[in-house]
XYZ file of C-alpha atoms in Angstrom:
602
model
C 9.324 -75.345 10.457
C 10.624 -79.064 9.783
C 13.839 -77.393 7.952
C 14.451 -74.946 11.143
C 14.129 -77.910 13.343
C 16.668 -80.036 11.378
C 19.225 -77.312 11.257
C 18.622 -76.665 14.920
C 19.613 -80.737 15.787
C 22.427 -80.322 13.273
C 23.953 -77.266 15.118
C 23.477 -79.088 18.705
C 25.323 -82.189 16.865
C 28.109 -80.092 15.917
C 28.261 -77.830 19.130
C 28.413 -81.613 20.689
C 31.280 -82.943 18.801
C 33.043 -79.721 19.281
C 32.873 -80.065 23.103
C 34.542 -83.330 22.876
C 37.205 -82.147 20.349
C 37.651 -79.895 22.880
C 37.774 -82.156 25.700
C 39.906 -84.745 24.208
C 42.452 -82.149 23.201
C 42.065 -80.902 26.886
C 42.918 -84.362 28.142
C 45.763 -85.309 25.885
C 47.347 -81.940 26.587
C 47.414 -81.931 30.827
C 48.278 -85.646 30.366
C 51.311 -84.418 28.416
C 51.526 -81.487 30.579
C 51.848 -83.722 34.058
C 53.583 -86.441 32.410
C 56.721 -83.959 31.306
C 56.521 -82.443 34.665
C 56.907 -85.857 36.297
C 59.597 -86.626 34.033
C 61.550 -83.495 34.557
C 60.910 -83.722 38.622
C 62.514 -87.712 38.309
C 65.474 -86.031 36.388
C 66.070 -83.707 38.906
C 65.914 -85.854 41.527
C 67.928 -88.103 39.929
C 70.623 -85.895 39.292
C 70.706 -85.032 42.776
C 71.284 -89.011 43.659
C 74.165 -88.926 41.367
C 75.480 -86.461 42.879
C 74.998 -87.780 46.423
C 76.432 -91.125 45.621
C 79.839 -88.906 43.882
C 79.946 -87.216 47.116
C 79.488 -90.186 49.097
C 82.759 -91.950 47.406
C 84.286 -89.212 48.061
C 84.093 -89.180 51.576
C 85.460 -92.806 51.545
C 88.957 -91.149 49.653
C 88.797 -87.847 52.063
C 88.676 -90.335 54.715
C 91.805 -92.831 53.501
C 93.745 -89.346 52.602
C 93.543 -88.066 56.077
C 94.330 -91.662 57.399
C 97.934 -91.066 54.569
C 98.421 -87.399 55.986
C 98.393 -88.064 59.970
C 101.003 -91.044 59.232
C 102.774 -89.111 57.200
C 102.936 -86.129 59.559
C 104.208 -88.655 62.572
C 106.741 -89.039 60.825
C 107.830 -85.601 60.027
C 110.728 -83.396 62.362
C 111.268 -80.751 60.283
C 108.887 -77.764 62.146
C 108.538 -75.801 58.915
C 107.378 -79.082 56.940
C 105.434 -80.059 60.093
C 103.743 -76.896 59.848
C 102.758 -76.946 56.493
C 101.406 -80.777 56.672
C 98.901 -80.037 59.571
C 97.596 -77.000 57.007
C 96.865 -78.736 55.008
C 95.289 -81.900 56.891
C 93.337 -79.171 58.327
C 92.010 -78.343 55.173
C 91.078 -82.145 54.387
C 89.214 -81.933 57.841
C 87.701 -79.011 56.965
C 86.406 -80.226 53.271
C 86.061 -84.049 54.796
C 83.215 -82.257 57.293
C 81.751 -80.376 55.320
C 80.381 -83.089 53.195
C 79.289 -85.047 55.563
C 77.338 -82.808 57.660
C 75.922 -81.409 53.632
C 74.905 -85.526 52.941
C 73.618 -86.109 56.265
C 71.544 -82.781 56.705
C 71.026 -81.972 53.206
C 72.267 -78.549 51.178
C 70.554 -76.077 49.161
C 73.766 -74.845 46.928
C 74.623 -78.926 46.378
C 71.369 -79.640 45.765
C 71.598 -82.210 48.304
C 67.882 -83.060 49.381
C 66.859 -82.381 53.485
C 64.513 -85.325 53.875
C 66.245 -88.454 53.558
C 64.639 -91.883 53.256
C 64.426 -94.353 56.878
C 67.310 -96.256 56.009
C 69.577 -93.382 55.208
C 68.984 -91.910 58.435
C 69.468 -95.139 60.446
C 72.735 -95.266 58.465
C 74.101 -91.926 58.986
C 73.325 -92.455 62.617
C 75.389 -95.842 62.587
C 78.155 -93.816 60.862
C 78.358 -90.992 63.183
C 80.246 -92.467 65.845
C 83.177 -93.389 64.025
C 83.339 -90.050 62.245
C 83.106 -88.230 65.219
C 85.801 -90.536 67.020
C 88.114 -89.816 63.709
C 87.482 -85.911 63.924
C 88.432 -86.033 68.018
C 91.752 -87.904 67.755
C 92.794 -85.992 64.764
C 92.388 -82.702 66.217
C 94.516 -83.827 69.802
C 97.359 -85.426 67.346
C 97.244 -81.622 65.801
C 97.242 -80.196 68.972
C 100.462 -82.353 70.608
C 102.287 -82.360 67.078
C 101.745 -78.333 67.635
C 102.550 -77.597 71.298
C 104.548 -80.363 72.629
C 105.330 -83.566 70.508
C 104.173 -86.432 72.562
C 104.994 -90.118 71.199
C 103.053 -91.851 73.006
C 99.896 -90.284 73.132
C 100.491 -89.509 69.365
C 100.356 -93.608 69.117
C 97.180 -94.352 70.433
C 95.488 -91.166 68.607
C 96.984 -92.541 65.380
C 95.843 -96.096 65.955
C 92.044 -94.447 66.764
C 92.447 -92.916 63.862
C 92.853 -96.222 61.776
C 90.852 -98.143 63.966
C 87.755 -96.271 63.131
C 88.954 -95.343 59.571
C 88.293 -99.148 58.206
C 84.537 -98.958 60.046
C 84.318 -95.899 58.555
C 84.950 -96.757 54.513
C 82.777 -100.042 55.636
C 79.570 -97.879 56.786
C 79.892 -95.303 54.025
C 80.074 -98.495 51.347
C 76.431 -99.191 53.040
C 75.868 -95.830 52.215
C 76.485 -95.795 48.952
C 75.075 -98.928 47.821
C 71.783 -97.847 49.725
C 71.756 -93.937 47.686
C 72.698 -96.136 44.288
C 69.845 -98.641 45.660
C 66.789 -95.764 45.884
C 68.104 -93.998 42.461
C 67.429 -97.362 40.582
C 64.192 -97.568 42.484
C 62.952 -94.396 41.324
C 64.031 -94.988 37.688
C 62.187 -97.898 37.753
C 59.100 -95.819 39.074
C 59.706 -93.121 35.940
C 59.655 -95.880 33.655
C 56.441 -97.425 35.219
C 54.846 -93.813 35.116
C 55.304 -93.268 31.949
C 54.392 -96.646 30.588
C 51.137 -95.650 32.375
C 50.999 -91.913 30.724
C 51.298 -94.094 26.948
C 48.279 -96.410 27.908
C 46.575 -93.442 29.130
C 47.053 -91.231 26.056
C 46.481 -94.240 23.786
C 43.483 -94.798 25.934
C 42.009 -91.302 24.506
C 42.896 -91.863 21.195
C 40.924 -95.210 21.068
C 38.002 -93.433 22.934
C 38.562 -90.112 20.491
C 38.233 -92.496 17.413
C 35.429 -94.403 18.757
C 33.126 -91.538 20.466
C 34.813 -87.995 17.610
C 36.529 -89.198 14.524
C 33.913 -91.817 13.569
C 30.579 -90.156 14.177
C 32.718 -86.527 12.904
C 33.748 -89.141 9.820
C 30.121 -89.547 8.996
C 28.586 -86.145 9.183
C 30.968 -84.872 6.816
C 30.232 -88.535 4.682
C 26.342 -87.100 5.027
C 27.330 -82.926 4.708
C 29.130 -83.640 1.176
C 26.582 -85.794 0.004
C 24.044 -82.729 0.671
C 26.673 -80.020 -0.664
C 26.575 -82.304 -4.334
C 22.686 -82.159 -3.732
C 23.196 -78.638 -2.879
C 25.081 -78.081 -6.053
C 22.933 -79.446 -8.231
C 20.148 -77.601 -7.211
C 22.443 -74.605 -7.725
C 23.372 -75.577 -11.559
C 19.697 -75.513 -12.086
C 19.241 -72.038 -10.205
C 22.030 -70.669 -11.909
C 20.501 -71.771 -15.434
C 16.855 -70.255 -14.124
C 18.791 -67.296 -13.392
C 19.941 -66.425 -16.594
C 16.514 -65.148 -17.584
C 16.232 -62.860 -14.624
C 20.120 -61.564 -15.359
C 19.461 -60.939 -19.002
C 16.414 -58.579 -17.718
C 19.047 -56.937 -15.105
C 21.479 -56.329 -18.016
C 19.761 -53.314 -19.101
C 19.476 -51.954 -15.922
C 23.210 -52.550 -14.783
C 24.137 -50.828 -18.407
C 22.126 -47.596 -17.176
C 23.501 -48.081 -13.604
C 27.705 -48.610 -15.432
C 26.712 -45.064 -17.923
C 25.272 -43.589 -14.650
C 28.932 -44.576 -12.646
C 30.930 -43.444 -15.641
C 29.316 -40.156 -16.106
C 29.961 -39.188 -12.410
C 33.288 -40.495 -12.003
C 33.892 -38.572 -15.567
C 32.079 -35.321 -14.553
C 34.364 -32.191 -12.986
C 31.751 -30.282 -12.192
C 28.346 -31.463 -9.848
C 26.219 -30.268 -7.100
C 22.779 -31.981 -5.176
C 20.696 -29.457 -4.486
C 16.838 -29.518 -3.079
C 13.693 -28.245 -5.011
C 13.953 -25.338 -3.307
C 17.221 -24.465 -4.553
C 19.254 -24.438 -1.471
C 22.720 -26.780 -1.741
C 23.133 -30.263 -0.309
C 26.829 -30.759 -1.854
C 29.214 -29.124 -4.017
C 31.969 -31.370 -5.586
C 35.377 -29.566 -4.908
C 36.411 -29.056 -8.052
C 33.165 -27.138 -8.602
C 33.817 -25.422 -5.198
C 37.417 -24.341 -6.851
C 35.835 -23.020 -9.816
C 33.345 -20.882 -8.425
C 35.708 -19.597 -5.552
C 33.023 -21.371 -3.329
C 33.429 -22.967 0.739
C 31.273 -23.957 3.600
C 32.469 -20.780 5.284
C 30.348 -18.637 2.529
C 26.808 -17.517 4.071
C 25.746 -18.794 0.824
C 22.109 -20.353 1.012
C 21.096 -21.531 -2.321
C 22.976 -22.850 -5.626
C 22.107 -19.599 -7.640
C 23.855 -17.260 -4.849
C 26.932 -20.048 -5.094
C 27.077 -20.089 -9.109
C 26.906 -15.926 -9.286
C 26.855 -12.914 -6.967
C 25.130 -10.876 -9.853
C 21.051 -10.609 -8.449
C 19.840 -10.527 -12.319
C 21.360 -13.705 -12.985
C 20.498 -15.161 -9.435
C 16.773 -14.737 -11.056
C 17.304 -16.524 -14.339
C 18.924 -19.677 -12.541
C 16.298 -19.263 -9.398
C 13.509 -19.511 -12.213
C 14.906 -22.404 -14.358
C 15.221 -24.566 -11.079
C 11.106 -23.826 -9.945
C 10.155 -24.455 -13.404
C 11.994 -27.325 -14.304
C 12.469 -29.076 -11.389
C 10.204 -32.200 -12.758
C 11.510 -32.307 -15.979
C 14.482 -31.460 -15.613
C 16.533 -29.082 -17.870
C 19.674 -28.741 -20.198
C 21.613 -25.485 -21.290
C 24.432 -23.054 -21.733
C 24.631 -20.480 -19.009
C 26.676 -17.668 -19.087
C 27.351 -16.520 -15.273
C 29.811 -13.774 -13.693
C 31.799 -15.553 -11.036
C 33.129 -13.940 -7.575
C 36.211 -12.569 -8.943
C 34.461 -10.912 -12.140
C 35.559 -13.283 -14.850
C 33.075 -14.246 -17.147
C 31.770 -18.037 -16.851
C 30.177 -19.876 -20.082
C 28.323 -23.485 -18.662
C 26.849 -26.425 -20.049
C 24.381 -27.117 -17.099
C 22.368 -30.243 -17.091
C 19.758 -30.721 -14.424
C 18.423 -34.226 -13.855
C 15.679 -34.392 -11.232
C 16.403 -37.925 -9.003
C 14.318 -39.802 -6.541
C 15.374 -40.736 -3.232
C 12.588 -41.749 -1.594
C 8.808 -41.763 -2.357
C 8.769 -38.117 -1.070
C 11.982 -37.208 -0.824
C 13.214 -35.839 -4.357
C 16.605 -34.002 -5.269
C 18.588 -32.375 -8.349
C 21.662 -33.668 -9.944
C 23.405 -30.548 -11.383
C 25.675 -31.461 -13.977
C 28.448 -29.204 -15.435
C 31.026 -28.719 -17.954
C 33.334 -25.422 -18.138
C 32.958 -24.309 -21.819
C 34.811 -21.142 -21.428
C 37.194 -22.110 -23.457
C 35.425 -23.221 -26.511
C 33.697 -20.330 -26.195
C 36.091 -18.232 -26.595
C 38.130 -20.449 -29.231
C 34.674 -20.454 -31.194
C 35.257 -16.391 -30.963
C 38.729 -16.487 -32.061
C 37.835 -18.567 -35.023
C 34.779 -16.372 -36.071
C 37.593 -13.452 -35.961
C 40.740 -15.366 -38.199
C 37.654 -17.091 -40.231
C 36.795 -13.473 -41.176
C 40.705 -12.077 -41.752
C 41.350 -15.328 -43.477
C 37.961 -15.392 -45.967
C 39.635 -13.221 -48.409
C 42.648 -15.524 -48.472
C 40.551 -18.241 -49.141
C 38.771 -16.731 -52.019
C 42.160 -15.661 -53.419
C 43.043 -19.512 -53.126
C 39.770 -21.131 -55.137
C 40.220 -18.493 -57.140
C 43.689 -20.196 -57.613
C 42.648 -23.594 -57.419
C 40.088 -22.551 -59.971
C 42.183 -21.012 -62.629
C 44.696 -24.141 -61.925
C 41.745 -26.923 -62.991
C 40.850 -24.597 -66.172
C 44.616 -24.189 -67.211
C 44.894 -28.072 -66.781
C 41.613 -28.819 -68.615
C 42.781 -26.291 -71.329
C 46.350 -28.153 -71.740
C 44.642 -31.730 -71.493
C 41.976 -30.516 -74.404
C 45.466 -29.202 -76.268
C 47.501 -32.084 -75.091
C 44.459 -34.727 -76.501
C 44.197 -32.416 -79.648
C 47.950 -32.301 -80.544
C 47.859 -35.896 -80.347
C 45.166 -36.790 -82.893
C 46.875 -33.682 -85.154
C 49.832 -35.137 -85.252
C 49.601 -38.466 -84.519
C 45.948 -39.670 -85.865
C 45.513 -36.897 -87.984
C 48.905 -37.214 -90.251
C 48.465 -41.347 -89.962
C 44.672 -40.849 -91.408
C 46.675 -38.281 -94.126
C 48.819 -40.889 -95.018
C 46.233 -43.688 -95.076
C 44.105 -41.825 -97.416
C 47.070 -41.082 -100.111
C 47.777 -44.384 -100.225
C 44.673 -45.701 -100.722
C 44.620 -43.158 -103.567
C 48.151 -44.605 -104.974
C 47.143 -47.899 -105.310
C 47.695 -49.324 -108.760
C 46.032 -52.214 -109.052
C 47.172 -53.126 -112.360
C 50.628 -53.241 -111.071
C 50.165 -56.014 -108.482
C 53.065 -56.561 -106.762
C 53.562 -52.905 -105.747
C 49.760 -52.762 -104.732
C 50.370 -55.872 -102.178
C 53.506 -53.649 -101.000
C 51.144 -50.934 -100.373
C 48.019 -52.909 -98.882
C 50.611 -54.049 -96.163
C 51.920 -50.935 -95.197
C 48.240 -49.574 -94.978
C 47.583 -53.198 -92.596
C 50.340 -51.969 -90.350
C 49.274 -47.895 -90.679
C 45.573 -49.264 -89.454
C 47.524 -50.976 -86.441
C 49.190 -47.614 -85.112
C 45.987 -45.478 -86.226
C 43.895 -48.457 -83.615
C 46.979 -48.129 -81.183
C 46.771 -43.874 -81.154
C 43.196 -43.674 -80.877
C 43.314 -46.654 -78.161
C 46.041 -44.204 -76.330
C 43.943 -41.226 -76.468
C 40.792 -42.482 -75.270
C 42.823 -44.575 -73.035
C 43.961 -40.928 -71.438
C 40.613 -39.674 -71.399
C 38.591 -42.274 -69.712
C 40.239 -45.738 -69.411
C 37.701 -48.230 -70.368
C 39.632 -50.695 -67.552
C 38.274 -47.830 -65.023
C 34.326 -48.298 -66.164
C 34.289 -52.190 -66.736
C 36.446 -53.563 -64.227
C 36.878 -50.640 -61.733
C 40.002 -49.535 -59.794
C 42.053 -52.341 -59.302
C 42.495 -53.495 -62.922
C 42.714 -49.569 -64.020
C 45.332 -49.126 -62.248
C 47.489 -52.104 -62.892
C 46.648 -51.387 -66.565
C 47.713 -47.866 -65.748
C 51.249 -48.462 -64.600
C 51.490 -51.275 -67.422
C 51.011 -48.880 -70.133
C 53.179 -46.222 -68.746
C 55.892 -48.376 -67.864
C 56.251 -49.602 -71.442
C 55.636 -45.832 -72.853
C 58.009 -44.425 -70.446
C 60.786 -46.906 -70.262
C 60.469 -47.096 -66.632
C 60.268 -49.955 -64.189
C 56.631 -48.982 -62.418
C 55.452 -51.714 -60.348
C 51.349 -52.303 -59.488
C 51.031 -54.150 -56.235
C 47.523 -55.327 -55.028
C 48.621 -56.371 -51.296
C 45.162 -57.260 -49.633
C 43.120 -58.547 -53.084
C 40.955 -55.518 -53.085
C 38.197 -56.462 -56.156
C 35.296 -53.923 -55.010
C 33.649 -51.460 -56.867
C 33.397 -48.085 -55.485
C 31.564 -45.446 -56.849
C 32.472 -43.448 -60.441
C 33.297 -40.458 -59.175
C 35.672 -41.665 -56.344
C 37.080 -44.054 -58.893
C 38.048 -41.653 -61.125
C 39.608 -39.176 -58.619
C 41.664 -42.294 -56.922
C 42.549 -42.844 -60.608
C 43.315 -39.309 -62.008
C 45.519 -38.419 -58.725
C 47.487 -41.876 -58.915
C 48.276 -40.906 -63.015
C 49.116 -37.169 -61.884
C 51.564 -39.073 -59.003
C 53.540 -41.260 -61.231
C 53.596 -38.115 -63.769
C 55.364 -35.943 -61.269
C 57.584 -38.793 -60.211
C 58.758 -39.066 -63.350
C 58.354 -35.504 -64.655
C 59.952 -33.795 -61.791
C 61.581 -36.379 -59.444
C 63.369 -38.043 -62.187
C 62.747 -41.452 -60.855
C 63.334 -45.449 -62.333
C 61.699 -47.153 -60.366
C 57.832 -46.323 -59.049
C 55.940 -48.769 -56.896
C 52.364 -48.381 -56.559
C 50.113 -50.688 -53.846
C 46.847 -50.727 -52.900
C 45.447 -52.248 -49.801
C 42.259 -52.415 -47.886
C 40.475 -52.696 -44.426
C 37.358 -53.028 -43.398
C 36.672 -49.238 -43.709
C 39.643 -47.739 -45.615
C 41.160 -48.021 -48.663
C 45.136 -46.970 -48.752
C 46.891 -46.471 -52.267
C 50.476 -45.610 -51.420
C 53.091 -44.373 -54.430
C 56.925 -44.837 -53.644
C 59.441 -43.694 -55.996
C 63.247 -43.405 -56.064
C 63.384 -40.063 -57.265
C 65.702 -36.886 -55.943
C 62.894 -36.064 -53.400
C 61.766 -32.597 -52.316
C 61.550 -29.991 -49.598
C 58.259 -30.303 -48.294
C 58.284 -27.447 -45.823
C 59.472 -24.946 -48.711
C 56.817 -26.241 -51.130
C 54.381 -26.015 -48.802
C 55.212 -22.221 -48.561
C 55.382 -21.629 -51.970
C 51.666 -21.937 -52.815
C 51.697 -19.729 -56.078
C 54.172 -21.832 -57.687
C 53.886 -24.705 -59.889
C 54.847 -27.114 -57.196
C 52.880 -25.229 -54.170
C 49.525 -25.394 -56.439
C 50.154 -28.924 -56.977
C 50.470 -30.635 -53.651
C 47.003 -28.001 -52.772
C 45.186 -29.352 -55.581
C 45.906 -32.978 -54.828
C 44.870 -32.152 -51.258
C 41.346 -30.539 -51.987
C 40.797 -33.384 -54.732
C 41.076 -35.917 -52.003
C 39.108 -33.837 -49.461
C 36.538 -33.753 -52.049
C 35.755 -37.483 -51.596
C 36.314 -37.605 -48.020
C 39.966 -38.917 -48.136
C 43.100 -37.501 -46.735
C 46.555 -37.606 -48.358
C 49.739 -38.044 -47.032
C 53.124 -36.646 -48.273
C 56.805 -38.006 -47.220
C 59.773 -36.250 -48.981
C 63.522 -36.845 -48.640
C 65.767 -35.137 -50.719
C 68.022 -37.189 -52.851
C 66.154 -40.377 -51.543
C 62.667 -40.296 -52.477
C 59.150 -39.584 -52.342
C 56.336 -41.561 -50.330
C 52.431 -39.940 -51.928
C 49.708 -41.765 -49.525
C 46.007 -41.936 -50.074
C 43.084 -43.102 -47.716
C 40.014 -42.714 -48.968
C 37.314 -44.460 -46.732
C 34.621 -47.122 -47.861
């Protein structure tokens, strides 16, 4: 109650300073509202004064011109000229009039203003006489110097003329000095006005400091000091909250699968317990030729027209509404094509009575089918594969068969004729005859070196003791060491990633057998110098990769060929590696090389 209280005063405080935000702002802005109005109205009006006192000097040269034009005309004979001169002191008349009668009455088009201040008025009435006295005598000197030229008269009109002409200029001087008198007056009021307009607006300032920006400055001083509060507390609700969040994790991981699986799925419907349809997604709707328009009541009538398989899907949905239920249907659609679906139904829980069905669905039409199709080429294609092992078969015999020849031609030949030789000369010793005994006993020493070195070879071949002790890194380094010096060759062993594990015997010896049968063909068939074998590992793969610089082959015809000697090859190197789970890769160009690649995983 306290804490609804405080915020209650807090919000009045706030609504309070607002007010007077808003009244200050109010009051600065019609002060600077009247104060540019006033300004503008004093620059009008003093424009108009400049004007009048222009206008007003101006009368004093109209006045001296038509003074210079009537002389000027007395003096004139010439009735053409004459003519021309009273034109145009007509015209000065005319102007001379004009501007009076616009500066003593005011004029809308000047700008001139109608109201005129006491003085003005008393001095325009002063003036009058004498302008009026010029305009009369002017117009009868017109007159005679237009009918009948009299001399005389023309005299005295001329000197009423000047006469009034000096009291004239003298009056409108008072004039003038009296306009220029009253526009310094009201500059001198602007000035005062808005000296007045500053104090006033500095006046609010001092008052908006005192009574807004002051109390305003401490409420926020107070508001952050409870926002640090207010973030400390937070810190520690955040850290309390980590608890709670690691419990929500598992429920916002069922919520993201849940998300994921819809957004994923092509195929879903809501339906009640009853069976009847609350939605269809479209692509569903597509599938099964299905609309709104359709008098179709419940999901079974949508998924089939067929009544016998309305019954099976009618009966799956009473019985395992609850539980919920997961299957492959096969359904006739609208058009007669035959439908295979993987329908999942997942009862959900909208409300504490209020229950619905999630009908998940995949189209597996497709598979189906493809599974068919397989079933049928698996069957035309079984005989072919017998015919193959059968192959593959007779290939791993013929090789065993020319190893067990291969291994025994060696110790005929080799061991067997050295061990011949060995045991004739043991039987040719003389040992009476010394010297020709110690001949002997070191040609049987260096015999016993190449009998060691042959049978090292040939077990070597058969089961490198490098391959059992050390396993398949130091096998085959030893491996392209011996064959390199044996061959002549320049085979290179590179161990790229420091691979030292032990994998098990029999994928050891198949990495191991297929890496010797590699560098065989390379330089059996390939012809190459120069082999490079590297190993390297990852975390779940081991890669062996054989390069060589040989004349290459065409992989596409080889792979053809399968009965010949080449064909059965790159097949039985394939099937060896499936047989530990690896895969091997094959990159031929001809007259540039060979790339052999094997992953085996670990």
């Amino acid at each position: 109650m306290k804490k609804i209280l405080k915020e209650s005063i807090d919000t009045s405080n706030f609504k309070k300073l607002r007010r007077m935000y808003l009244f200050a702002l109010l009051t600065i802005a019609v002060t600077v509202l009247l104060s540019q109005l006033l300004i503008q109205h004093n620059l009008t009006s003093q424009l108009s004064d400049s004007r009048l006192i222009n206008f007003s000097g101006r009368q004093r040269m109209l006045s001296q011109k038509l003074t210079k034009e009537i002389l000027i005309l007395n003096f004139i004979t010439n009735p053409e000229q004459k003519k021309v001169q009273i034109d145009r002191i007509n015209e000065i008349i005319s102007f001379w009039k004009f501007n009076h009668y616009a500066l003593e009455n005011g004029n809308d088009s000047l700008g001139f203003p109608k109201i005129k201040s006491p003085t003005i008025k008393t001095l325009f009435a002063n003036i009058n006489p004498n302008f009026n006295q010029i305009i009369t005598a002017t117009t009868l000197f017109l007159k005679n110097n237009t009918n009948t030229n009299n001399p005389k008269e023309n005299q005295k009109l001329i000197a009423i003329v000047l006469a009034n002409e000096s009291i004239f200029l003298s009056k409108m001087n008072q004039i003038v000095s009296q306009y220029d008198q009253e526009a310094l007056e009201k500059v001198t009021l602007q000035s005062k006005t808005e000296y007045a307009i500053l104090a006033f607006t500095l006046l609010v300032l001092l008052l908006e400091f005192f009574f807004i920006f002051k109390p305003t400055d401490k409420k926020i001083e107070t508001l952050i000091t409870k926002l640090l509060y207010s973030e400390k507390k937070a810190l520690k609700l955040a850290y309390d909250t980590e608890i709670i969040s690691e419990i929500k994790e598992n429920s916002v991981k069922e919520l993201k699968s849940l998300n994921y699986a819809m957004e994923n799925t092509l195929l879903y419907s809501r339906i009640a317990p009853n069976g009847s349809i609350i939605h269809i997604g479209e692509k569903f709707s597509k599938l099964l030729n299905y609309n709104s328009f359709i008098s179709v009541k419940t999901f079974a009538q949508a998924l089939t027209p067929i009544e016998k398989e309305q019954v099976i899907i009618d009966t799956i949905i009473a019985e395992k509404q609850r539980s919920g239920w997961q299957g492959e249907l096969n359904i006739t659609s609208r058009n007669g094509q035959s439908l295979w679906l993987d329908l999942s139904m997942v009862p959900v829980t909208i409300k504490k009575d209020e229950s619905e069905l999630l009908i998940i669905c995949f189209d597996i039409t497709e598979r189906k089918n493809a599974k068919q199709e397989v079933e049928r080429l698996n069957n035309e294609n079984i005989t072919d594969k017998i015919n193959q092992q059968k192959i593959i078969s007779s290939k791993i015999v013929e090789n065993q068969e020319n190893e067990q020849n291969r291994i025994a031609r060696e110790i005929h030949d080799g061991i067997g004729q050295m061990l011949t030789g060995l045991k004739f000369s043991l039987e040719s010793i003389n040992l009476d005859d010394k010297e020709k005994a110690s001949q002997k006993i070191e040609y049987l020493k260096k015999l016993s070196l190449d009998i060691i070195k042959g049978v090292r070879t040939a077990t070597f071949n058969l089961m490198p003791p490098e391959l059992s002790d050390h396993g398949i890194n130091s096998a085959l380094a030893k491996l392209t060491l011996e064959l390199s010096k044996l061959t002549g060759k320049n085979i290179l062993f590179y161990n790229k990633t420091n691979f030292d594990k032990r994998l098990d015997s029999l994928t050891e010896i198949n990495i191991y057998r297929l890496t010797q049968e590699a560098i065989n063909n390379a330089i059996k068939y390939a012809e190459s110098t120069h082999i490079i074998v590297q190993l390297s590992h990852s975390s779940n793969l081991l890669s062996i990769i054989i390069d060589d610089n040989g004349k290459g082959f065409d992989m596409i015809a080889a792979e053809k060929k399968r009965n010949s000697e080449s064909g059965m090859g790159l097949l039985f190197m394939k099937e060896r590696m499936e047989y530990i789970n690896g895969r091997v890769f094959i990159n031929s160009i001809i007259d540039e090389g060979t790339r052999i690649t094997f992953n085996i995983p670990i």
